[in-house]
Amino acid sequence: MTPSGRQPARRRTAVLATVPVAVAALLGAAAPAPGTTGAAGAGDPYFPLSGNGGYDVRHYDLTLRYDTASRRLDGTAVLTARATQRLTRFDLDLKGLKVTAVTVDRTAAGVRRDGQELVVTPRHALRAGQEFRVTVAYHGTPAPVTDPDGSADGWIRTDDGAFVAGEPQGAMTWFPANGHPRDKASYDFTITVPKGRTAVANGVLLGLRTAHGLTTFRWRETQPMAAYLATATIGKFKTERYTTRDGIQVYNAVDSREARAAEPVLKKLPSVLEWESKLFGPYPFRAAGAIVDHAPDVGYALETQSRPVYDSAPDLATLVHESAHQWFGDSVSLTAWKDIWLNEGFATYAEWLYTEQHGGRSAQQSFDALYARPAGDDLWAYPPGNPGSGARIFGTPVYDRGAMALHQLRRAVGDRDFFRILRAWATGHRGGHGTTAQFVKLAEQTSGKELKELFHTWLYTSGKPNSA
């Protein structure tokens, strides 16, 4: 994510609908046995109800229809999942939309709402290791959640459609999900919108069809993706498609009001991806591109997988940043939000490297300019390796001091080992997850040096370090 002066958003209240009697009838079943209920959250201290326990989602098949005039969303989500324990009950994350039917393996299931939790009771208990399919039909007027830092997150209305960016918890505003980055899955999207609108999601465009005043777009992301990185952004866009010489399928969608400013930057996307591939290893996805919307009230861009979404025309630094996230954050994902410096510090340092290698100031000069800030500056307000709360995960220390930690590592191990570490991290955890402890271990193994004190100082110590 790249903040562009993230502004507090108005809190929007989502009304939790009562489920139909036919769906709720199964709630009279006996109480579940101890140890057979999936947890209501994934255990993340910053977002305790984000994600769920007891199962892993393998695939989401989302069929959506959005009317831009009424703002109504009709959806059917089919989740293919595997139980990780015996389950008599499990949760999905879903906020503010009315559920009309839920089935588990084509059999009606009991369901109730509990805040952002959709609590599902299958007719028959699921065995540990069993693959099952959950189908949820729903509709309503989606609205974003307000994050702890005051920003809007999720399905955000625009004057011609919707800007859909789910970090850290907004996926639940438009589809039922296991909404923590620990659970990644592949996706299919079928999105129907009024003719003249374009619906852009992740991965490869499989096709589109227009009939009866409506256009349906079909998208597929085959690589594992965290729910917050999914998008279904809708608007009046000019689109372009091409394939890079490395075989990456590029799809750009640009609001006409942003086209003039966006064009020279988007032309550099292939060269940016080629440069990053040389540093970090092969590009991790089949598709790339950009969604450049006109959403002046949003205040940020997001690295939605394979196709970042921008609230306005990006500058080159922002393009480099969000593209770097395809390796650091998207392909290699978090296991806990406190480790977000692994996303933002790395993407910020990619900006420094790009500037350094394209005739601008060196990474050392970027570091020195930051270190010169006084001890009372926001840069030193809290340690980037554990910001302390969800309200701080997009703050200056995470981005800039996170990048400074990487530069200190580079100085300690030398360029040869440093770039070996970055590449090994991105390729060794490709499609999976990583933790700070794993990164520190990799850095020590690759360089043969003791680095725990360095990381402790730059990631976990409060205040400005005494020396650089």
PDB file of C-alpha atoms in Angstrom, residues 171-345:
ATOM      1  CA  ALA A 171     -12.766  -8.284   1.853  1.00  0.00           C
ATOM      2  CA  MET A 172     -15.704  -9.099   4.137  1.00  0.00           C
ATOM      3  CA  THR A 173     -17.589  -6.041   2.824  1.00  0.00           C
ATOM      4  CA  TRP A 174     -18.244  -7.755  -0.512  1.00  0.00           C
ATOM      5  CA  PHE A 175     -17.805 -11.515  -0.169  1.00  0.00           C
ATOM      6  CA  PRO A 176     -17.779 -14.135   2.618  1.00  0.00           C
ATOM      7  CA  ALA A 177     -14.166 -14.981   3.345  1.00  0.00           C
ATOM      8  CA  ASN A 178     -11.588 -16.480   5.608  1.00  0.00           C
ATOM      9  CA  GLY A 179     -10.196 -13.001   5.775  1.00  0.00           C
ATOM     10  CA  HIS A 180      -6.688 -13.314   7.241  1.00  0.00           C
ATOM     11  CA  PRO A 181      -3.551 -13.472   5.046  1.00  0.00           C
ATOM     12  CA  ARG A 182      -2.675 -16.851   6.586  1.00  0.00           C
ATOM     13  CA  ASP A 183      -5.318 -18.452   4.364  1.00  0.00           C
ATOM     14  CA  LYS A 184      -4.584 -17.993   0.664  1.00  0.00           C
ATOM     15  CA  ALA A 185      -6.606 -19.431  -2.195  1.00  0.00           C
ATOM     16  CA  SER A 186      -7.167 -19.265  -5.942  1.00  0.00           C
ATOM     17  CA  TYR A 187     -10.085 -17.244  -7.344  1.00  0.00           C
ATOM     18  CA  ASP A 188     -12.620 -17.103 -10.159  1.00  0.00           C
ATOM     19  CA  PHE A 189     -14.661 -13.933 -10.669  1.00  0.00           C
ATOM     20  CA  THR A 190     -17.764 -13.499 -12.816  1.00  0.00           C
ATOM     21  CA  ILE A 191     -18.858  -9.858 -12.557  1.00  0.00           C
ATOM     22  CA  THR A 192     -21.863  -8.360 -14.343  1.00  0.00           C
ATOM     23  CA  VAL A 193     -22.203  -4.576 -14.624  1.00  0.00           C
ATOM     24  CA  PRO A 194     -24.204  -2.129 -16.751  1.00  0.00           C
ATOM     25  CA  LYS A 195     -23.021  -1.809 -20.327  1.00  0.00           C
ATOM     26  CA  GLY A 196     -20.402   0.929 -20.542  1.00  0.00           C
ATOM     27  CA  ARG A 197     -18.836  -0.013 -17.225  1.00  0.00           C
ATOM     28  CA  THR A 198     -15.773  -2.213 -16.852  1.00  0.00           C
ATOM     29  CA  ALA A 199     -15.246  -4.650 -13.979  1.00  0.00           C
ATOM     30  CA  VAL A 200     -11.596  -5.421 -13.236  1.00  0.00           C
ATOM     31  CA  ALA A 201     -10.442  -8.205 -10.964  1.00  0.00           C
ATOM     32  CA  ASN A 202      -7.236 -10.164 -10.406  1.00  0.00           C
ATOM     33  CA  GLY A 203      -5.354 -12.436 -12.748  1.00  0.00           C
ATOM     34  CA  VAL A 204      -6.192 -13.114 -16.387  1.00  0.00           C
ATOM     35  CA  LEU A 205      -9.270 -11.928 -18.240  1.00  0.00           C
ATOM     36  CA  LEU A 206     -10.932 -15.069 -19.590  1.00  0.00           C
ATOM     37  CA  GLY A 207     -13.615 -13.275 -21.564  1.00  0.00           C
ATOM     38  CA  LEU A 208     -16.463 -10.794 -21.616  1.00  0.00           C
ATOM     39  CA  ARG A 209     -19.951 -10.771 -23.032  1.00  0.00           C
ATOM     40  CA  THR A 210     -22.533  -8.005 -23.517  1.00  0.00           C
ATOM     41  CA  ALA A 211     -26.260  -8.694 -23.750  1.00  0.00           C
ATOM     42  CA  HIS A 212     -29.468  -6.948 -22.705  1.00  0.00           C
ATOM     43  CA  GLY A 213     -27.644  -3.829 -21.562  1.00  0.00           C
ATOM     44  CA  LEU A 214     -25.242  -5.708 -19.280  1.00  0.00           C
ATOM     45  CA  THR A 215     -21.624  -6.792 -19.636  1.00  0.00           C
ATOM     46  CA  THR A 216     -20.182  -9.796 -17.831  1.00  0.00           C
ATOM     47  CA  PHE A 217     -16.443 -10.069 -17.200  1.00  0.00           C
ATOM     48  CA  ARG A 218     -14.743 -13.351 -16.233  1.00  0.00           C
ATOM     49  CA  TRP A 219     -11.396 -13.239 -14.420  1.00  0.00           C
ATOM     50  CA  ARG A 220      -9.187 -15.972 -12.946  1.00  0.00           C
ATOM     51  CA  GLU A 221      -6.296 -15.820 -10.467  1.00  0.00           C
ATOM     52  CA  THR A 222      -4.717 -19.268 -10.236  1.00  0.00           C
ATOM     53  CA  GLN A 223      -1.933 -18.329  -7.813  1.00  0.00           C
ATOM     54  CA  PRO A 224      -2.610 -18.315  -4.051  1.00  0.00           C
ATOM     55  CA  MET A 225      -3.992 -14.953  -2.942  1.00  0.00           C
ATOM     56  CA  ALA A 226      -4.935 -13.474   0.422  1.00  0.00           C
ATOM     57  CA  ALA A 227      -8.521 -12.214   0.564  1.00  0.00           C
ATOM     58  CA  TYR A 228      -7.492  -8.589   1.180  1.00  0.00           C
ATOM     59  CA  LEU A 229      -5.680  -8.554  -2.166  1.00  0.00           C
ATOM     60  CA  ALA A 230      -8.803  -9.417  -4.179  1.00  0.00           C
ATOM     61  CA  THR A 231     -10.505  -6.649  -6.132  1.00  0.00           C
ATOM     62  CA  ALA A 232     -13.591  -6.121  -8.267  1.00  0.00           C
ATOM     63  CA  THR A 233     -13.144  -2.448  -9.111  1.00  0.00           C
ATOM     64  CA  ILE A 234     -15.850  -1.037 -11.383  1.00  0.00           C
ATOM     65  CA  GLY A 235     -15.959   2.157 -13.406  1.00  0.00           C
ATOM     66  CA  LYS A 236     -15.847   3.831 -16.795  1.00  0.00           C
ATOM     67  CA  PHE A 237     -12.366   2.852 -17.855  1.00  0.00           C
ATOM     68  CA  LYS A 238     -10.245   2.994 -20.954  1.00  0.00           C
ATOM     69  CA  THR A 239      -8.495  -0.344 -21.235  1.00  0.00           C
ATOM     70  CA  GLU A 240      -5.412  -1.681 -22.939  1.00  0.00           C
ATOM     71  CA  ARG A 241      -4.017  -5.208 -23.194  1.00  0.00           C
ATOM     72  CA  TYR A 242      -0.625  -6.459 -24.275  1.00  0.00           C
ATOM     73  CA  THR A 243       1.916  -9.160 -23.474  1.00  0.00           C
ATOM     74  CA  THR A 244       5.449  -8.342 -22.348  1.00  0.00           C
ATOM     75  CA  ARG A 245       8.469 -10.028 -23.877  1.00  0.00           C
ATOM     76  CA  ASP A 246       8.599 -12.175 -20.732  1.00  0.00           C
ATOM     77  CA  GLY A 247       5.092 -13.462 -21.458  1.00  0.00           C
ATOM     78  CA  ILE A 248       3.259 -11.483 -18.758  1.00  0.00           C
ATOM     79  CA  GLN A 249      -0.298 -10.568 -19.765  1.00  0.00           C
ATOM     80  CA  VAL A 250      -0.829  -6.880 -18.967  1.00  0.00           C
ATOM     81  CA  TYR A 251      -4.272  -5.341 -18.560  1.00  0.00           C
ATOM     82  CA  ASN A 252      -4.599  -1.662 -17.678  1.00  0.00           C
ATOM     83  CA  ALA A 253      -7.864   0.096 -16.874  1.00  0.00           C
ATOM     84  CA  VAL A 254      -7.720   3.885 -16.539  1.00  0.00           C
ATOM     85  CA  ASP A 255     -10.387   6.442 -15.710  1.00  0.00           C
ATOM     86  CA  SER A 256     -10.378   9.027 -18.522  1.00  0.00           C
ATOM     87  CA  ARG A 257      -9.947  11.816 -15.969  1.00  0.00           C
ATOM     88  CA  GLU A 258      -6.600  10.319 -14.964  1.00  0.00           C
ATOM     89  CA  ALA A 259      -5.437   9.086 -18.371  1.00  0.00           C
ATOM     90  CA  ARG A 260      -3.185  11.979 -19.365  1.00  0.00           C
ATOM     91  CA  ALA A 261      -1.217  11.908 -16.111  1.00  0.00           C
ATOM     92  CA  ALA A 262      -1.122   8.101 -15.921  1.00  0.00           C
ATOM     93  CA  GLU A 263       0.028   7.340 -19.472  1.00  0.00           C
ATOM     94  CA  PRO A 264       3.775   8.152 -19.201  1.00  0.00           C
ATOM     95  CA  VAL A 265       4.059   6.260 -15.910  1.00  0.00           C
ATOM     96  CA  LEU A 266       2.175   3.153 -17.068  1.00  0.00           C
ATOM     97  CA  LYS A 267       4.403   2.973 -20.139  1.00  0.00           C
ATOM     98  CA  LYS A 268       7.247   2.187 -17.754  1.00  0.00           C
ATOM     99  CA  LEU A 269       5.495  -0.792 -16.164  1.00  0.00           C
ATOM    100  CA  PRO A 270       7.190  -3.462 -18.344  1.00  0.00           C
ATOM    101  CA  SER A 271      10.648  -2.032 -17.656  1.00  0.00           C
ATOM    102  CA  VAL A 272       9.904  -1.744 -13.936  1.00  0.00           C
ATOM    103  CA  LEU A 273       8.790  -5.374 -13.765  1.00  0.00           C
ATOM    104  CA  GLU A 274      11.869  -6.448 -15.741  1.00  0.00           C
ATOM    105  CA  TRP A 275      14.154  -4.514 -13.389  1.00  0.00           C
ATOM    106  CA  GLU A 276      12.478  -5.956 -10.293  1.00  0.00           C
ATOM    107  CA  SER A 277      12.618  -9.461 -11.743  1.00  0.00           C
ATOM    108  CA  LYS A 278      16.390  -9.175 -12.081  1.00  0.00           C
ATOM    109  CA  LEU A 279      16.699  -8.203  -8.419  1.00  0.00           C
ATOM    110  CA  PHE A 280      14.011 -10.327  -6.770  1.00  0.00           C
ATOM    111  CA  GLY A 281      13.610 -13.325  -9.070  1.00  0.00           C
ATOM    112  CA  PRO A 282      11.009 -14.134 -11.728  1.00  0.00           C
ATOM    113  CA  TYR A 283       7.751 -12.207 -11.612  1.00  0.00           C
ATOM    114  CA  PRO A 284       5.448 -14.430  -9.538  1.00  0.00           C
ATOM    115  CA  PHE A 285       2.208 -14.162 -11.552  1.00  0.00           C
ATOM    116  CA  ARG A 286       0.912 -14.658 -15.084  1.00  0.00           C
ATOM    117  CA  ALA A 287      -0.737 -11.245 -15.238  1.00  0.00           C
ATOM    118  CA  ALA A 288       0.104  -7.648 -14.400  1.00  0.00           C
ATOM    119  CA  GLY A 289      -1.278  -4.180 -14.969  1.00  0.00           C
ATOM    120  CA  ALA A 290      -2.927  -1.286 -13.202  1.00  0.00           C
ATOM    121  CA  ILE A 291      -6.365   0.012 -12.276  1.00  0.00           C
ATOM    122  CA  VAL A 292      -6.205   3.806 -12.193  1.00  0.00           C
ATOM    123  CA  ASP A 293      -9.467   5.111 -10.777  1.00  0.00           C
ATOM    124  CA  HIS A 294     -10.645   8.624  -9.995  1.00  0.00           C
ATOM    125  CA  ALA A 295     -11.348   8.248  -6.276  1.00  0.00           C
ATOM    126  CA  PRO A 296     -10.170  11.433  -4.592  1.00  0.00           C
ATOM    127  CA  ASP A 297     -11.634  10.539  -1.199  1.00  0.00           C
ATOM    128  CA  VAL A 298      -9.738   7.241  -0.834  1.00  0.00           C
ATOM    129  CA  GLY A 299      -6.223   8.512  -0.159  1.00  0.00           C
ATOM    130  CA  TYR A 300      -4.123   5.464  -1.044  1.00  0.00           C
ATOM    131  CA  ALA A 301      -3.118   2.876  -3.618  1.00  0.00           C
ATOM    132  CA  LEU A 302      -3.109  -0.866  -2.936  1.00  0.00           C
ATOM    133  CA  GLU A 303      -1.095  -3.752  -4.340  1.00  0.00           C
ATOM    134  CA  THR A 304      -4.135  -5.847  -5.307  1.00  0.00           C
ATOM    135  CA  GLN A 305      -2.572  -9.042  -6.606  1.00  0.00           C
ATOM    136  CA  SER A 306      -1.327  -8.916 -10.200  1.00  0.00           C
ATOM    137  CA  ARG A 307      -3.029  -5.560 -10.795  1.00  0.00           C
ATOM    138  CA  PRO A 308      -2.606  -2.742  -8.247  1.00  0.00           C
ATOM    139  CA  VAL A 309      -5.427  -0.263  -7.820  1.00  0.00           C
ATOM    140  CA  TYR A 310      -4.612   3.457  -7.648  1.00  0.00           C
ATOM    141  CA  ASP A 311      -6.959   6.186  -6.429  1.00  0.00           C
ATOM    142  CA  SER A 312      -5.474   8.573  -8.998  1.00  0.00           C
ATOM    143  CA  ALA A 313      -2.679   8.613 -11.564  1.00  0.00           C
ATOM    144  CA  PRO A 314       0.431   7.245  -9.820  1.00  0.00           C
ATOM    145  CA  ASP A 315       3.884   8.725  -9.975  1.00  0.00           C
ATOM    146  CA  LEU A 316       6.794   6.467 -10.856  1.00  0.00           C
ATOM    147  CA  ALA A 317       7.811   5.871  -7.247  1.00  0.00           C
ATOM    148  CA  THR A 318       4.313   4.619  -6.419  1.00  0.00           C
ATOM    149  CA  LEU A 319       4.332   2.320  -9.453  1.00  0.00           C
ATOM    150  CA  VAL A 320       7.677   0.874  -8.338  1.00  0.00           C
ATOM    151  CA  HIS A 321       6.375   0.465  -4.782  1.00  0.00           C
ATOM    152  CA  GLU A 322       3.145  -1.342  -5.677  1.00  0.00           C
ATOM    153  CA  SER A 323       4.923  -3.484  -8.259  1.00  0.00           C
ATOM    154  CA  ALA A 324       7.509  -4.557  -5.677  1.00  0.00           C
ATOM    155  CA  HIS A 325       4.656  -5.703  -3.466  1.00  0.00           C
ATOM    156  CA  GLN A 326       3.859  -8.395  -6.023  1.00  0.00           C
ATOM    157  CA  TRP A 327       6.923 -10.145  -4.600  1.00  0.00           C
ATOM    158  CA  PHE A 328       6.874  -8.748  -1.064  1.00  0.00           C
ATOM    159  CA  GLY A 329       3.375  -8.947   0.368  1.00  0.00           C
ATOM    160  CA  ASP A 330       1.445 -10.689  -2.394  1.00  0.00           C
ATOM    161  CA  SER A 331       3.538 -13.718  -3.359  1.00  0.00           C
ATOM    162  CA  VAL A 332       5.264 -13.811   0.044  1.00  0.00           C
ATOM    163  CA  SER A 333       2.490 -13.010   2.503  1.00  0.00           C
ATOM    164  CA  LEU A 334       2.264 -12.183   6.172  1.00  0.00           C
ATOM    165  CA  THR A 335       1.337 -14.573   8.942  1.00  0.00           C
ATOM    166  CA  ALA A 336       0.656 -11.704  11.374  1.00  0.00           C
ATOM    167  CA  TRP A 337      -0.050  -8.005  10.775  1.00  0.00           C
ATOM    168  CA  LYS A 338       2.699  -6.963  13.174  1.00  0.00           C
ATOM    169  CA  ASP A 339       5.173  -8.147  10.512  1.00  0.00           C
ATOM    170  CA  ILE A 340       3.865  -5.695   7.918  1.00  0.00           C
ATOM    171  CA  TRP A 341       7.316  -4.106   7.609  1.00  0.00           C
ATOM    172  CA  LEU A 342       8.128  -7.188   5.501  1.00  0.00           C
ATOM    173  CA  ASN A 343       5.674  -5.736   2.982  1.00  0.00           C
ATOM    174  CA  GLU A 344       6.069  -1.994   3.312  1.00  0.00           C
ATOM    175  CA  GLY A 345       9.722  -1.727   4.291  1.00  0.00           C
TER     176      GLY A 345
END
